[in-house]
């Protein structure tokens, strides 16, 4: 187990399409060590998700761990009336994941990323999705996520196709949908009753 160096924007590994893993690879000792390193690295930096390309491994695997009472994000995950998707997630491994949009209505969050330090960007994504994936025993699984957790999934799984949150930002004259962290804290932190939320990493 070890804490890996995080790849930063500009490194080619973050722009590659990650390779799917075979069932034989999923059961290997090498893969288990990779997962341990991913967990250690995510916890070291206080993240709620991490994709393998972020630690220089171009493999289609990501981990997510998020409790809806997380002190940094609890305001983002208040369950809406009628919501039937997951809004929290115990530590889970997602191998060869595929995303299907279930509700194309969009929600906006100011996103940040360990691989894009010191920047925040306003990104709009579908509010409800299904993720089909293999678990660490190579068995097929699926999960439906909505609200903030749906954004977490889409942010992390974008890394597996070589996409960063900055690629999703929409620009318009006179607007500032991307900001350094200091200026974000000063000018852009969403109000509690805002339709826009925050995903710091």
PDB file of C-alpha atoms in Angstrom:
ATOM      1  CA  UNK A   1       0.000   0.000   0.000  1.00  0.00           C
ATOM      2  CA  UNK A   2       1.269   3.443  -0.849  1.00  0.00           C
ATOM      3  CA  UNK A   3       0.207   6.980  -1.625  1.00  0.00           C
ATOM      4  CA  UNK A   4       0.705   7.617  -5.323  1.00  0.00           C
ATOM      5  CA  UNK A   5       1.645  10.838  -7.052  1.00  0.00           C
ATOM      6  CA  UNK A   6      -1.428  12.412  -8.656  1.00  0.00           C
ATOM      7  CA  UNK A   7      -1.245  13.166 -12.383  1.00  0.00           C
ATOM      8  CA  UNK A   8      -1.966  16.825 -13.107  1.00  0.00           C
ATOM      9  CA  UNK A   9      -3.617  18.446 -16.106  1.00  0.00           C
ATOM     10  CA  UNK A  10      -1.142  18.415 -18.970  1.00  0.00           C
ATOM     11  CA  UNK A  11       0.059  14.848 -18.365  1.00  0.00           C
ATOM     12  CA  UNK A  12      -0.833  12.642 -21.375  1.00  0.00           C
ATOM     13  CA  UNK A  13      -2.299   9.848 -19.214  1.00  0.00           C
ATOM     14  CA  UNK A  14      -5.253  12.093 -18.351  1.00  0.00           C
ATOM     15  CA  UNK A  15      -6.179  12.341 -22.049  1.00  0.00           C
ATOM     16  CA  UNK A  16      -6.044   8.636 -22.880  1.00  0.00           C
ATOM     17  CA  UNK A  17      -9.066   6.357 -23.121  1.00  0.00           C
ATOM     18  CA  UNK A  18      -8.528   3.916 -20.268  1.00  0.00           C
ATOM     19  CA  UNK A  19      -8.292   0.232 -21.148  1.00  0.00           C
ATOM     20  CA  UNK A  20     -10.957  -2.200 -19.923  1.00  0.00           C
ATOM     21  CA  UNK A  21      -9.757  -4.900 -17.557  1.00  0.00           C
ATOM     22  CA  UNK A  22     -10.178  -8.631 -18.162  1.00  0.00           C
ATOM     23  CA  UNK A  23     -11.684 -10.959 -15.514  1.00  0.00           C
ATOM     24  CA  UNK A  24      -8.220 -12.479 -15.047  1.00  0.00           C
ATOM     25  CA  UNK A  25      -6.699  -9.088 -14.317  1.00  0.00           C
ATOM     26  CA  UNK A  26      -9.468  -8.192 -11.880  1.00  0.00           C
ATOM     27  CA  UNK A  27      -8.620 -11.160  -9.681  1.00  0.00           C
ATOM     28  CA  UNK A  28      -4.877 -10.596  -9.666  1.00  0.00           C
ATOM     29  CA  UNK A  29      -2.671  -9.580  -6.751  1.00  0.00           C
ATOM     30  CA  UNK A  30      -1.358  -6.679  -8.846  1.00  0.00           C
ATOM     31  CA  UNK A  31      -4.871  -5.306  -9.280  1.00  0.00           C
ATOM     32  CA  UNK A  32      -5.599  -5.607  -5.559  1.00  0.00           C
ATOM     33  CA  UNK A  33      -2.444  -3.626  -4.828  1.00  0.00           C
ATOM     34  CA  UNK A  34      -3.589  -0.962  -7.281  1.00  0.00           C
ATOM     35  CA  UNK A  35      -6.938  -0.684  -5.488  1.00  0.00           C
ATOM     36  CA  UNK A  36      -5.192  -0.364  -2.122  1.00  0.00           C
ATOM     37  CA  UNK A  37      -3.011   2.419  -3.512  1.00  0.00           C
ATOM     38  CA  UNK A  38      -6.060   4.188  -4.930  1.00  0.00           C
ATOM     39  CA  UNK A  39      -7.834   4.098  -1.571  1.00  0.00           C
ATOM     40  CA  UNK A  40      -4.730   5.309   0.279  1.00  0.00           C
ATOM     41  CA  UNK A  41      -4.243   8.151  -2.197  1.00  0.00           C
ATOM     42  CA  UNK A  42      -7.885   9.229  -2.127  1.00  0.00           C
ATOM     43  CA  UNK A  43      -7.924   9.265   1.673  1.00  0.00           C
ATOM     44  CA  UNK A  44      -4.612  11.138   1.879  1.00  0.00           C
ATOM     45  CA  UNK A  45      -6.020  13.999  -0.183  1.00  0.00           C
ATOM     46  CA  UNK A  46      -9.485  13.958   1.387  1.00  0.00           C
ATOM     47  CA  UNK A  47     -11.230  13.058  -1.860  1.00  0.00           C
ATOM     48  CA  UNK A  48     -14.536  11.275  -2.365  1.00  0.00           C
ATOM     49  CA  UNK A  49     -13.532   9.601  -5.614  1.00  0.00           C
ATOM     50  CA  UNK A  50     -10.477   8.694  -7.667  1.00  0.00           C
ATOM     51  CA  UNK A  51      -9.931   7.188 -11.110  1.00  0.00           C
ATOM     52  CA  UNK A  52      -6.920   5.049 -12.009  1.00  0.00           C
ATOM     53  CA  UNK A  53      -5.618   7.477 -14.670  1.00  0.00           C
ATOM     54  CA  UNK A  54      -5.208  10.052 -11.896  1.00  0.00           C
ATOM     55  CA  UNK A  55      -2.411   7.905 -10.460  1.00  0.00           C
ATOM     56  CA  UNK A  56      -0.843   7.259 -13.878  1.00  0.00           C
ATOM     57  CA  UNK A  57      -2.619   3.947 -14.579  1.00  0.00           C
ATOM     58  CA  UNK A  58      -4.634   4.005 -17.816  1.00  0.00           C
ATOM     59  CA  UNK A  59      -7.113   1.364 -16.648  1.00  0.00           C
ATOM     60  CA  UNK A  60     -10.904   1.546 -16.531  1.00  0.00           C
ATOM     61  CA  UNK A  61     -11.424   1.552 -12.783  1.00  0.00           C
ATOM     62  CA  UNK A  62     -12.576   4.161 -10.284  1.00  0.00           C
ATOM     63  CA  UNK A  63     -13.433   4.235  -6.602  1.00  0.00           C
ATOM     64  CA  UNK A  64     -16.075   6.334  -4.866  1.00  0.00           C
ATOM     65  CA  UNK A  65     -16.871   6.759  -1.184  1.00  0.00           C
ATOM     66  CA  UNK A  66     -19.413   9.342  -0.167  1.00  0.00           C
ATOM     67  CA  UNK A  67     -21.719   9.721   2.833  1.00  0.00           C
ATOM     68  CA  UNK A  68     -24.599  12.155   2.456  1.00  0.00           C
ATOM     69  CA  UNK A  69     -23.703  13.648   5.844  1.00  0.00           C
ATOM     70  CA  UNK A  70     -20.153  14.420   4.664  1.00  0.00           C
ATOM     71  CA  UNK A  71     -19.158  17.653   6.463  1.00  0.00           C
ATOM     72  CA  UNK A  72     -18.020  19.336   3.235  1.00  0.00           C
ATOM     73  CA  UNK A  73     -21.027  18.392   1.140  1.00  0.00           C
ATOM     74  CA  UNK A  74     -24.024  17.705   3.372  1.00  0.00           C
ATOM     75  CA  UNK A  75     -25.898  20.702   1.973  1.00  0.00           C
ATOM     76  CA  UNK A  76     -25.572  19.259  -1.529  1.00  0.00           C
ATOM     77  CA  UNK A  77     -27.251  15.951  -0.767  1.00  0.00           C
ATOM     78  CA  UNK A  78     -30.514  16.763   0.926  1.00  0.00           C
ATOM     79  CA  UNK A  79     -32.821  14.195  -0.690  1.00  0.00           C
ATOM     80  CA  UNK A  80     -35.477  15.734  -2.879  1.00  0.00           C
ATOM     81  CA  UNK A  81     -39.104  14.601  -2.571  1.00  0.00           C
ATOM     82  CA  UNK A  82     -39.706  11.716  -4.948  1.00  0.00           C
ATOM     83  CA  UNK A  83     -36.005  10.933  -5.417  1.00  0.00           C
ATOM     84  CA  UNK A  84     -35.420   7.191  -5.834  1.00  0.00           C
ATOM     85  CA  UNK A  85     -31.725   7.018  -6.749  1.00  0.00           C
ATOM     86  CA  UNK A  86     -28.780   6.653  -4.395  1.00  0.00           C
ATOM     87  CA  UNK A  87     -27.496   9.832  -2.752  1.00  0.00           C
ATOM     88  CA  UNK A  88     -24.637   8.238  -0.793  1.00  0.00           C
ATOM     89  CA  UNK A  89     -22.153   5.474  -1.543  1.00  0.00           C
ATOM     90  CA  UNK A  90     -19.965   3.284   0.704  1.00  0.00           C
ATOM     91  CA  UNK A  91     -16.454   2.651  -0.589  1.00  0.00           C
ATOM     92  CA  UNK A  92     -17.102   0.904  -3.888  1.00  0.00           C
ATOM     93  CA  UNK A  93     -14.914  -0.180  -6.804  1.00  0.00           C
ATOM     94  CA  UNK A  94     -16.259   0.426 -10.312  1.00  0.00           C
ATOM     95  CA  UNK A  95     -14.549  -1.607 -13.037  1.00  0.00           C
ATOM     96  CA  UNK A  96     -15.227  -1.039 -16.758  1.00  0.00           C
ATOM     97  CA  UNK A  97     -18.164   1.259 -15.880  1.00  0.00           C
ATOM     98  CA  UNK A  98     -20.687   2.520 -18.424  1.00  0.00           C
ATOM     99  CA  UNK A  99     -23.056   5.446 -17.803  1.00  0.00           C
ATOM    100  CA  UNK A 100     -26.643   5.661 -19.045  1.00  0.00           C
ATOM    101  CA  UNK A 101     -28.540   8.931 -18.591  1.00  0.00           C
ATOM    102  CA  UNK A 102     -31.970   8.376 -17.008  1.00  0.00           C
ATOM    103  CA  UNK A 103     -32.970  12.025 -16.604  1.00  0.00           C
ATOM    104  CA  UNK A 104     -31.360  14.549 -18.966  1.00  0.00           C
ATOM    105  CA  UNK A 105     -32.507  17.524 -16.883  1.00  0.00           C
ATOM    106  CA  UNK A 106     -29.301  19.263 -15.859  1.00  0.00           C
ATOM    107  CA  UNK A 107     -27.929  20.414 -12.527  1.00  0.00           C
ATOM    108  CA  UNK A 108     -24.958  22.711 -12.008  1.00  0.00           C
ATOM    109  CA  UNK A 109     -22.067  22.313  -9.572  1.00  0.00           C
ATOM    110  CA  UNK A 110     -18.810  24.185  -9.149  1.00  0.00           C
ATOM    111  CA  UNK A 111     -16.325  21.340  -9.593  1.00  0.00           C
ATOM    112  CA  UNK A 112     -12.706  20.903  -8.610  1.00  0.00           C
ATOM    113  CA  UNK A 113     -10.281  18.030  -9.103  1.00  0.00           C
ATOM    114  CA  UNK A 114      -7.070  16.670  -7.609  1.00  0.00           C
ATOM    115  CA  UNK A 115      -5.671  16.605 -11.147  1.00  0.00           C
ATOM    116  CA  UNK A 116      -6.592  20.250 -11.775  1.00  0.00           C
ATOM    117  CA  UNK A 117      -5.385  21.943  -8.573  1.00  0.00           C
ATOM    118  CA  UNK A 118      -6.316  25.497  -7.639  1.00  0.00           C
ATOM    119  CA  UNK A 119      -9.160  25.764 -10.166  1.00  0.00           C
ATOM    120  CA  UNK A 120     -12.948  25.538  -9.917  1.00  0.00           C
ATOM    121  CA  UNK A 121     -15.385  25.403 -12.808  1.00  0.00           C
ATOM    122  CA  UNK A 122     -19.163  25.529 -13.153  1.00  0.00           C
ATOM    123  CA  UNK A 123     -20.310  22.327 -14.877  1.00  0.00           C
ATOM    124  CA  UNK A 124     -23.831  21.215 -15.793  1.00  0.00           C
ATOM    125  CA  UNK A 125     -24.558  17.489 -15.972  1.00  0.00           C
ATOM    126  CA  UNK A 126     -27.612  15.172 -16.137  1.00  0.00           C
ATOM    127  CA  UNK A 127     -29.245  14.821 -12.734  1.00  0.00           C
ATOM    128  CA  UNK A 128     -29.974  11.069 -12.800  1.00  0.00           C
ATOM    129  CA  UNK A 129     -27.915   8.228 -14.248  1.00  0.00           C
ATOM    130  CA  UNK A 130     -27.385   4.475 -14.120  1.00  0.00           C
ATOM    131  CA  UNK A 131     -23.897   3.013 -13.884  1.00  0.00           C
ATOM    132  CA  UNK A 132     -23.325  -0.565 -15.079  1.00  0.00           C
ATOM    133  CA  UNK A 133     -20.012  -2.003 -13.949  1.00  0.00           C
ATOM    134  CA  UNK A 134     -18.082  -5.020 -12.690  1.00  0.00           C
ATOM    135  CA  UNK A 135     -17.318  -5.352  -8.996  1.00  0.00           C
ATOM    136  CA  UNK A 136     -13.955  -6.512  -7.638  1.00  0.00           C
ATOM    137  CA  UNK A 137     -15.115 -10.145  -8.074  1.00  0.00           C
ATOM    138  CA  UNK A 138     -15.781  -9.423 -11.784  1.00  0.00           C
ATOM    139  CA  UNK A 139     -19.537  -9.747 -11.264  1.00  0.00           C
ATOM    140  CA  UNK A 140     -21.876  -7.375 -13.149  1.00  0.00           C
ATOM    141  CA  UNK A 141     -23.613  -4.751 -11.028  1.00  0.00           C
ATOM    142  CA  UNK A 142     -25.584  -1.575 -11.563  1.00  0.00           C
ATOM    143  CA  UNK A 143     -26.476   1.441  -9.464  1.00  0.00           C
ATOM    144  CA  UNK A 144     -28.807   4.384 -10.024  1.00  0.00           C
ATOM    145  CA  UNK A 145     -27.576   7.725  -8.721  1.00  0.00           C
ATOM    146  CA  UNK A 146     -29.127  11.170  -8.749  1.00  0.00           C
ATOM    147  CA  UNK A 147     -28.462  14.650  -7.530  1.00  0.00           C
ATOM    148  CA  UNK A 148     -25.004  15.359  -6.182  1.00  0.00           C
ATOM    149  CA  UNK A 149     -23.921  11.699  -6.322  1.00  0.00           C
ATOM    150  CA  UNK A 150     -24.770  11.551 -10.030  1.00  0.00           C
ATOM    151  CA  UNK A 151     -22.388  14.461 -10.563  1.00  0.00           C
ATOM    152  CA  UNK A 152     -19.680  12.697  -8.527  1.00  0.00           C
ATOM    153  CA  UNK A 153     -20.004   9.602 -10.728  1.00  0.00           C
ATOM    154  CA  UNK A 154     -19.910  11.551 -13.974  1.00  0.00           C
ATOM    155  CA  UNK A 155     -16.911  13.596 -12.837  1.00  0.00           C
ATOM    156  CA  UNK A 156     -14.883  10.525 -11.842  1.00  0.00           C
ATOM    157  CA  UNK A 157     -15.887   8.336 -14.787  1.00  0.00           C
ATOM    158  CA  UNK A 158     -15.068  11.116 -17.253  1.00  0.00           C
ATOM    159  CA  UNK A 159     -11.419  10.448 -16.366  1.00  0.00           C
ATOM    160  CA  UNK A 160     -11.736   7.004 -17.968  1.00  0.00           C
ATOM    161  CA  UNK A 161     -12.464   8.555 -21.355  1.00  0.00           C
ATOM    162  CA  UNK A 162      -9.747  11.201 -21.103  1.00  0.00           C
ATOM    163  CA  UNK A 163     -12.120  14.024 -20.175  1.00  0.00           C
ATOM    164  CA  UNK A 164     -11.550  16.640 -17.453  1.00  0.00           C
ATOM    165  CA  UNK A 165     -14.181  18.845 -15.854  1.00  0.00           C
ATOM    166  CA  UNK A 166     -12.671  21.886 -17.561  1.00  0.00           C
ATOM    167  CA  UNK A 167     -13.756  20.372 -20.895  1.00  0.00           C
ATOM    168  CA  UNK A 168     -17.391  20.523 -19.746  1.00  0.00           C
ATOM    169  CA  UNK A 169     -17.442  24.206 -18.805  1.00  0.00           C
ATOM    170  CA  UNK A 170     -19.690  26.400 -20.941  1.00  0.00           C
ATOM    171  CA  UNK A 171     -18.387  29.856 -21.641  1.00  0.00           C
ATOM    172  CA  UNK A 172     -20.426  32.969 -22.416  1.00  0.00           C
ATOM    173  CA  UNK A 173     -19.421  36.643 -22.730  1.00  0.00           C
ATOM    174  CA  UNK A 174     -19.433  38.462 -19.399  1.00  0.00           C
ATOM    175  CA  UNK A 175     -19.567  35.286 -17.291  1.00  0.00           C
ATOM    176  CA  UNK A 176     -16.857  33.664 -15.147  1.00  0.00           C
ATOM    177  CA  UNK A 177     -17.599  29.916 -15.081  1.00  0.00           C
ATOM    178  CA  UNK A 178     -13.976  29.096 -14.206  1.00  0.00           C
ATOM    179  CA  UNK A 179     -12.010  30.546 -11.309  1.00  0.00           C
ATOM    180  CA  UNK A 180      -8.914  30.133  -9.190  1.00  0.00           C
ATOM    181  CA  UNK A 181      -9.724  28.781  -5.724  1.00  0.00           C
ATOM    182  CA  UNK A 182      -9.035  32.072  -3.935  1.00  0.00           C
ATOM    183  CA  UNK A 183     -11.297  34.049  -6.274  1.00  0.00           C
ATOM    184  CA  UNK A 184     -13.907  31.293  -6.150  1.00  0.00           C
ATOM    185  CA  UNK A 185     -14.051  31.570  -2.362  1.00  0.00           C
ATOM    186  CA  UNK A 186     -14.399  35.329  -2.628  1.00  0.00           C
ATOM    187  CA  UNK A 187     -16.882  35.683  -5.465  1.00  0.00           C
ATOM    188  CA  UNK A 188     -18.518  32.412  -6.468  1.00  0.00           C
ATOM    189  CA  UNK A 189     -19.315  30.128  -3.502  1.00  0.00           C
ATOM    190  CA  UNK A 190     -22.993  29.185  -4.006  1.00  0.00           C
ATOM    191  CA  UNK A 191     -25.501  30.520  -1.509  1.00  0.00           C
ATOM    192  CA  UNK A 192     -27.301  27.894   0.577  1.00  0.00           C
ATOM    193  CA  UNK A 193     -30.522  28.365  -1.400  1.00  0.00           C
ATOM    194  CA  UNK A 194     -28.791  28.489  -4.793  1.00  0.00           C
ATOM    195  CA  UNK A 195     -29.699  26.112  -7.622  1.00  0.00           C
ATOM    196  CA  UNK A 196     -25.953  25.632  -8.120  1.00  0.00           C
ATOM    197  CA  UNK A 197     -23.905  23.375  -5.826  1.00  0.00           C
ATOM    198  CA  UNK A 198     -20.254  22.593  -5.117  1.00  0.00           C
ATOM    199  CA  UNK A 199     -18.032  19.563  -5.744  1.00  0.00           C
ATOM    200  CA  UNK A 200     -14.550  20.494  -4.550  1.00  0.00           C
ATOM    201  CA  UNK A 201     -12.762  17.290  -5.604  1.00  0.00           C
TER     202      UNK A 201
END
